[in-house]
Amino acid sequence: MTLNLYDTASREVREFVPLQPGTVGVYLCGATVQGVPHIGHVRSGIAFDVLRRWLAYRGYDVLFVRNVTDIDDKILRKAADAGRPWWEWAATHERAFTKAYTALGVLPPSVEPRATGFITQMVEYMQRLIDRGHAYVADGNVYFDVQSLPEYGSLSGHKLDDVHQGESAGTGKRDPRDFTLWKAAKPEEPSWPTPWGDGRPGWHLECSAMATSLLGSEFDIHCGGMDLVFPHHENEIAQSHGAGDAFARYWLHNGWVTMSGEKMSKSLGNVVAIPAMLEKVRAVELRYYLGSAHYRSMLEYSDGALSEAAAGYRRIESFVHRVAERVGDVAVGEVSTDFAAALDDDLAVPAALAAVHNAVREGNTALESGDSATALAIAEKVRAMTAILGTDPLDEHWTSDGTDDASTAALDVLIGAELERRAAARAAKDWAVADEVRDRLAEAGVDVTDTPDGAQWALKTKD
């Protein structure tokens, strides 16, 4: 099997061939640390964490770079509104993002560069662009001349006549479609020295400098949210190609988290902050939910969808715990062929999850029939598959977050006995007893779902 990924630049699914055999360099546009993270912010972290885990499973040595944008118009404005130093505001929210990623089981990046740590590289990058005729200086600002690069717009499909950069106003632009590489210093704002005057970097320049400094002038995969295709990633390509760098070979973009069909964003006021979400469900259940859709599709948020996902994860978790309790230690095995085929097909997580749930059903049947060897073998596969998805029920990251394995197993035995009593009552058409069992479990905070494979239980999510 070969790994195939949808490349935004070529608009097709392409076979993935790394630049260097056995090694993959990945750059993910990380957080602009302007506020508390919400589930829309962390979706890309989870989606491309699955990519990273799958690459590693397939034997690649993955160098994974996820940057932090710690200097930006929004950071300066919000810090000023709060009466706090810009660097303290950025550092505070960088820690909040790190805490959210960690809570959701996102592996730490190989390196996490901050934009402010690469000013020297940015200055060198601008000089290369000026020397090659792609950038110019005006009133202490440095701009990229978009007309100097015939390929401009190739990633997004934007026509040059339709380009609007949407950036804060500067002075001296030759063409309103040009974008800012360097902003001349303003009173009360942070600045750094350059040959063209003091100032601070533009957003797009930051990522080109960090990516090429850490991964080289050409690297394998550049990731980010689909909202970054234009102008951010389009302008990264322009800068990098203009400077003579080949830059990224594959471009991957994840879909948004939406509410009522609209992109989740602070400006819409429909944000769902991570700390608040973790009051509703466990971190592993939130991770499962946010990673359950195909990375390129939209994920429409609702409390009902979250609860359904949490119940789905509980079914996987319950099976693995029952095998561990009744049979013994469950090692991490190998993934199934249908699971591997799904992830090789542009990270098709929904199909991969179908493979997981099919395995769980088979495993439950084996366990209840007394075929312990088969149940154990299936549970080992389930651990391997959920490990790739970042939700292995026996991973110590999840078992050490307040979830007690022994308590969970004991609870499963007790609830299982009640469900067996309910099943017997239903078979005898003793509906009063069946309803009594279900009502008592509901009162205790246990949801019961009747499925073709029997009754399944899950703890109710918090309001």
XYZ file of C-alpha atoms in Angstrom:
463
model
C 0.000 0.000 0.000
C 1.124 3.546 -0.675
C 0.110 6.659 1.216
C -1.942 9.055 -0.876
C -2.687 12.625 0.220
C -4.834 15.387 -1.231
C -2.508 18.207 -2.271
C -4.242 21.592 -2.313
C -1.670 22.983 -4.750
C -2.274 20.364 -7.446
C -5.948 19.863 -6.491
C -5.622 16.106 -6.616
C -4.800 13.117 -4.476
C -1.127 12.329 -4.965
C 1.070 9.457 -3.892
C 3.276 10.649 -1.066
C 6.966 10.353 -1.873
C 9.283 11.956 0.707
C 12.125 14.226 -0.321
C 14.570 12.034 1.608
C 13.793 8.295 1.958
C 12.810 7.386 5.489
C 12.439 10.975 6.710
C 9.503 13.395 6.550
C 9.612 17.114 7.337
C 6.245 18.643 8.292
C 5.433 22.288 9.027
C 2.107 23.089 10.680
C 0.936 26.672 11.063
C 0.296 26.831 14.788
C -1.512 29.254 17.019
C -1.599 33.022 16.946
C -1.630 33.289 20.713
C -4.150 36.079 21.125
C -6.698 34.381 23.408
C -7.976 31.187 25.007
C -8.066 28.263 22.535
C -11.386 26.865 21.366
C -12.171 23.613 19.589
C -11.874 25.267 16.187
C -8.284 26.212 16.982
C -7.144 22.744 18.017
C -8.743 20.776 15.199
C -5.694 21.160 12.948
C -3.450 20.043 15.801
C -5.478 16.841 16.187
C -5.919 16.193 12.444
C -2.226 16.451 11.689
C -1.260 14.621 14.862
C -2.969 11.630 13.219
C -0.880 12.245 10.074
C 2.277 12.344 12.171
C 1.402 9.160 14.072
C 0.561 7.339 10.848
C 3.826 8.385 9.212
C 5.724 7.186 12.284
C 3.804 3.887 12.284
C 4.811 3.392 8.666
C 8.448 3.735 9.700
C 9.274 7.344 8.889
C 11.403 9.568 11.093
C 9.137 12.631 11.339
C 10.506 16.108 12.006
C 7.368 17.983 13.004
C 7.497 21.786 13.312
C 4.538 23.705 14.751
C 5.147 27.412 15.112
C 3.807 30.010 17.525
C 2.880 33.449 16.178
C 3.710 35.617 19.172
C 3.780 39.033 17.467
C 0.703 40.146 15.548
C -1.738 43.053 15.235
C -4.407 41.198 17.234
C -2.012 40.335 20.048
C -0.904 43.960 20.333
C -4.466 45.258 20.274
C -5.833 42.807 22.824
C -2.886 43.270 25.162
C -3.305 47.042 24.984
C -7.043 46.763 25.654
C -6.273 44.637 28.712
C -3.532 46.973 29.896
C -0.929 44.219 29.798
C 2.495 43.929 28.088
C 2.202 42.333 24.681
C 4.846 39.684 25.449
C 3.109 38.686 28.682
C -0.237 38.432 26.880
C 1.318 36.216 24.196
C 3.143 34.011 26.712
C 0.016 33.547 28.824
C -2.028 32.324 25.875
C 0.804 30.250 24.462
C 0.706 28.303 27.732
C -3.074 27.948 27.360
C -2.632 26.420 23.904
C 0.087 24.079 25.142
C -2.187 22.971 27.984
C -5.040 22.320 25.517
C -2.848 20.329 23.111
C -1.463 18.292 26.001
C -4.907 17.631 27.488
C -6.110 16.319 24.119
C -3.152 14.004 23.663
C -1.522 15.903 20.794
C 2.130 14.902 20.654
C 4.514 17.785 21.330
C 6.204 19.013 18.141
C 9.832 18.223 17.429
C 10.384 21.951 17.738
C 7.995 24.847 18.413
C 9.588 28.075 17.157
C 8.303 31.501 18.121
C 8.226 34.168 15.441
C 10.151 36.643 17.605
C 13.072 34.197 17.724
C 13.634 34.362 13.957
C 13.912 38.091 13.246
C 17.466 37.762 11.881
C 16.351 35.085 9.408
C 13.436 37.304 8.342
C 15.746 40.216 7.621
C 17.957 37.954 5.514
C 14.888 36.672 3.681
C 13.744 40.185 2.833
C 17.200 41.070 1.533
C 17.101 38.083 -0.807
C 13.690 39.179 -2.101
C 14.840 42.751 -2.639
C 17.979 41.559 -4.443
C 15.886 39.352 -6.733
C 13.439 42.152 -7.586
C 10.418 40.768 -5.734
C 10.294 43.243 -2.828
C 10.771 46.966 -2.295
C 11.169 49.431 0.572
C 8.824 52.373 1.137
C 8.648 54.634 4.200
C 10.362 52.028 6.368
C 7.948 49.317 5.243
C 8.954 46.407 3.025
C 6.406 45.060 0.544
C 6.236 42.066 -1.762
C 5.476 42.945 -5.389
C 2.841 40.383 -6.373
C 3.041 41.267 -10.069
C 6.700 40.276 -10.080
C 5.746 36.617 -9.661
C 3.665 35.276 -12.592
C 2.559 32.194 -10.607
C 0.977 34.264 -7.815
C -2.459 32.846 -6.985
C -1.673 29.272 -8.031
C -2.443 27.717 -4.626
C -5.764 29.444 -3.987
C -6.881 29.942 -7.576
C -7.267 33.686 -6.965
C -6.964 35.915 -10.006
C -4.679 38.873 -9.464
C -7.447 41.356 -10.206
C -9.516 39.878 -7.355
C -6.789 39.922 -4.709
C -7.477 41.756 -1.442
C -4.827 41.224 1.205
C -7.032 42.336 4.095
C -4.109 43.690 6.086
C -3.707 46.811 8.194
C -2.846 49.945 6.264
C 0.767 50.903 5.582
C 2.240 53.646 3.428
C 4.149 53.611 0.182
C 2.582 50.615 -1.521
C 2.998 50.676 -5.282
C -0.011 48.414 -5.699
C -2.777 47.755 -3.130
C -2.482 44.048 -3.939
C 1.093 43.930 -2.656
C 1.475 42.477 0.830
C 3.584 43.572 3.772
C 6.795 41.809 4.706
C 7.900 44.363 7.320
C 5.948 47.072 9.135
C 7.650 50.335 10.010
C 7.829 51.039 13.740
C 4.957 52.860 15.422
C 4.995 54.590 18.823
C 4.401 52.246 21.777
C 4.774 49.125 19.598
C 7.636 46.600 19.775
C 10.252 46.892 17.030
C 13.512 45.391 15.841
C 16.308 47.016 13.801
C 16.787 46.341 10.077
C 18.800 48.023 7.294
C 15.541 49.749 6.273
C 14.534 51.021 9.679
C 13.050 49.710 12.890
C 9.802 47.753 12.716
C 8.209 44.354 13.127
C 7.497 41.428 10.802
C 4.428 40.707 8.757
C 2.618 37.447 9.476
C 3.429 35.728 6.180
C 7.162 36.421 6.361
C 7.372 34.760 9.772
C 6.360 31.305 8.550
C 8.577 31.282 5.466
C 11.584 32.170 7.589
C 10.830 29.625 10.312
C 9.929 26.778 7.944
C 13.007 27.073 5.750
C 15.361 27.731 8.674
C 14.292 24.517 10.400
C 13.311 22.201 7.530
C 15.426 23.502 4.665
C 14.659 25.330 1.439
C 12.537 22.371 0.301
C 10.570 20.070 2.594
C 7.774 17.554 2.425
C 4.450 18.740 3.865
C 2.965 22.086 4.879
C -0.274 21.879 6.894
C -2.871 24.292 8.214
C -6.528 25.240 8.260
C -8.341 25.847 4.989
C -8.869 29.479 6.054
C -5.107 29.959 5.616
C -5.009 29.040 1.922
C -5.406 32.726 1.075
C -3.754 34.990 1.837
C -1.353 33.353 4.283
C -0.194 30.256 2.438
C -0.433 31.902 -0.952
C 1.901 34.612 0.311
C 4.250 32.091 1.930
C 4.651 30.426 -1.457
C 5.209 33.779 -3.159
C 7.907 34.814 -0.683
C 9.652 31.469 -0.741
C 9.618 30.995 -4.491
C 10.584 34.610 -4.934
C 13.599 34.035 -2.692
C 14.566 30.970 -4.730
C 13.328 28.262 -2.334
C 11.327 25.297 -3.625
C 9.438 25.243 -0.287
C 6.690 22.656 0.421
C 6.094 19.670 -1.883
C 2.577 18.895 -0.513
C -0.035 21.238 0.951
C -2.662 19.794 3.319
C -5.586 21.804 4.720
C -8.160 20.820 7.320
C -11.790 21.923 7.396
C -13.377 24.176 9.993
C -15.395 23.428 13.062
C -18.734 25.127 12.442
C -21.807 26.079 14.446
C -25.045 26.686 12.562
C -23.059 26.461 9.347
C -20.648 29.254 10.258
C -16.931 28.948 10.908
C -16.200 28.951 14.613
C -14.335 32.153 15.395
C -14.098 34.747 18.114
C -15.521 37.403 15.804
C -18.768 35.420 15.476
C -19.039 35.000 19.212
C -19.734 31.267 18.848
C -16.551 29.945 20.355
C -16.395 26.875 22.534
C -13.328 27.141 24.743
C -11.365 24.020 25.586
C -11.616 24.451 29.379
C -15.417 24.688 29.097
C -15.568 21.642 26.820
C -13.596 19.581 29.315
C -16.325 20.284 31.855
C -18.736 18.458 29.525
C -16.763 15.399 28.497
C -13.443 13.755 29.232
C -10.453 14.923 27.220
C -10.158 11.603 25.376
C -13.814 11.828 24.335
C -13.335 15.363 23.054
C -10.239 14.233 21.165
C -12.215 11.350 19.646
C -15.002 13.708 18.576
C -12.746 16.359 17.030
C -10.783 13.721 15.144
C -13.731 11.646 13.962
C -14.553 13.498 10.732
C -12.382 13.469 7.625
C -9.772 16.171 8.106
C -10.824 17.985 4.927
C -14.517 18.076 5.796
C -16.401 20.548 7.955
C -17.258 19.401 11.477
C -20.605 20.829 12.581
C -20.578 21.143 16.355
C -23.569 20.315 18.516
C -23.945 18.987 22.045
C -25.808 16.004 20.626
C -23.004 15.122 18.220
C -20.492 15.424 21.044
C -22.555 13.137 23.293
C -22.966 10.590 20.503
C -19.225 10.572 19.868
C -18.498 10.172 23.575
C -20.837 7.177 23.715
C -19.121 5.701 20.651
C -15.741 6.021 22.274
C -17.062 4.442 25.471
C -18.025 1.331 23.495
C -14.436 0.969 22.293
C -13.048 1.670 25.742
C -15.461 -0.740 27.450
C -14.436 -3.608 25.174
C -10.707 -3.107 25.754
C -11.205 -2.828 29.514
C -13.344 -5.987 29.628
C -10.696 -7.965 27.781
C -8.007 -6.656 30.130
C -10.153 -7.613 33.129
C -11.217 -11.076 31.954
C -8.263 -12.231 29.849
C -5.189 -10.312 31.000
C -2.744 -7.704 29.732
C -3.598 -6.270 26.307
C -0.513 -5.323 24.313
C -0.450 -2.915 21.369
C -0.683 -5.092 18.272
C -0.835 -4.307 14.569
C -3.549 -2.393 12.756
C -6.024 -4.205 10.522
C -5.669 -4.128 6.745
C -8.908 -2.172 6.279
C -7.778 0.407 8.835
C -4.430 0.807 7.052
C -6.154 1.113 3.690
C -8.403 3.843 5.074
C -5.540 5.971 6.417
C -3.482 5.427 3.273
C -6.433 6.890 1.377
C -5.874 10.534 2.363
C -6.273 9.863 6.095
C -9.880 8.660 5.780
C -10.545 8.555 9.528
C -14.309 7.812 9.237
C -13.500 4.604 7.352
C -10.712 3.855 9.827
C -13.155 4.266 12.722
C -15.581 1.924 10.983
C -12.788 -0.664 11.003
C -12.285 -0.069 14.726
C -15.968 -0.456 15.561
C -16.279 -3.566 13.382
C -13.385 -5.063 15.318
C -15.024 -4.148 18.627
C -18.251 -5.906 17.605
C -16.323 -9.025 16.610
C -14.337 -8.852 19.821
C -17.433 -8.549 21.997
C -18.951 -11.586 20.278
C -15.768 -13.585 20.864
C -15.556 -12.479 24.483
C -19.151 -13.414 25.286
C -18.764 -16.808 23.569
C -15.731 -17.601 25.713
C -13.169 -17.325 22.880
C -10.631 -15.432 24.954
C -7.744 -15.864 22.492
C -9.682 -14.235 19.660
C -10.968 -11.465 21.924
C -7.426 -10.704 23.077
C -6.044 -10.640 19.532
C -8.792 -8.242 18.461
C -8.274 -6.013 21.516
C -4.574 -5.746 20.622
C -5.561 -4.601 17.137
C -7.995 -2.099 18.594
C -5.253 -0.669 20.809
C -2.971 -0.300 17.774
C -5.637 1.436 15.708
C -6.792 3.792 18.437
C -3.148 4.612 19.221
C -2.799 5.983 15.677
C -5.935 8.066 16.272
C -4.555 9.233 19.620
C -7.307 7.581 21.696
C -5.862 4.274 22.909
C -7.938 3.522 26.042
C -4.961 1.992 27.847
C -2.462 4.693 26.963
C -1.133 6.052 30.245
C -1.872 9.588 29.061
C -5.566 8.804 29.414
C -5.353 6.407 32.351
C -3.431 9.007 34.370
C -5.821 11.896 33.727
C -8.164 10.998 36.555
C -9.582 7.865 34.942
C -9.026 4.850 37.176
C -8.815 1.647 35.122
C -9.798 -0.543 38.059
C -12.805 1.641 38.793
C -13.841 1.622 35.139
C -13.564 -2.155 34.959
C -15.531 -2.583 38.191
C -18.207 -0.207 36.952
C -18.461 -2.156 33.714
C -19.008 -5.406 35.629
C -21.742 -3.876 37.793
C -23.529 -2.147 34.931
C -23.093 -5.249 32.775
C -24.917 -7.319 35.400
C -27.778 -4.817 35.417
C -27.974 -4.896 31.621
C -28.067 -8.705 31.679
C -30.952 -8.489 34.159
C -32.704 -6.028 31.880
C -32.142 -8.280 28.841
C -33.621 -11.244 30.696
C -36.643 -9.162 31.723
C -37.166 -7.994 28.141
C -36.938 -11.585 26.899
C -39.614 -12.560 29.457
C -41.669 -9.492 28.436
C -41.390 -8.191 31.992
C -41.384 -4.572 30.874
C -41.770 -3.197 34.395
C -38.450 -4.685 35.527
C -36.748 -3.732 32.245
C -37.902 -0.128 32.619
C -36.936 -0.101 36.299
C -33.351 -1.105 35.453
C -33.054 1.468 32.710
C -34.514 4.257 34.870
C -32.184 3.428 37.765
C -29.147 3.507 35.472
C -30.326 6.815 33.989
C -30.698 8.266 37.474
C -27.099 7.175 38.189
C -25.903 9.046 35.083
C -25.629 6.069 32.731
C -26.974 6.228 29.190
C -28.126 2.905 27.714
C -28.324 2.446 23.945
C -29.872 -0.634 22.380
C -27.890 -1.800 19.340
C -27.967 -4.906 17.100
C -25.043 -6.157 19.200
C -26.890 -5.712 22.480
C -27.246 -2.898 24.983
C -24.290 -0.488 25.238
C -23.705 1.925 28.083
C -21.893 5.228 28.484
C -21.692 7.805 31.245
C -23.831 10.826 30.464
C -21.981 13.966 29.411
C -22.170 16.908 31.786
C -24.431 19.847 31.031
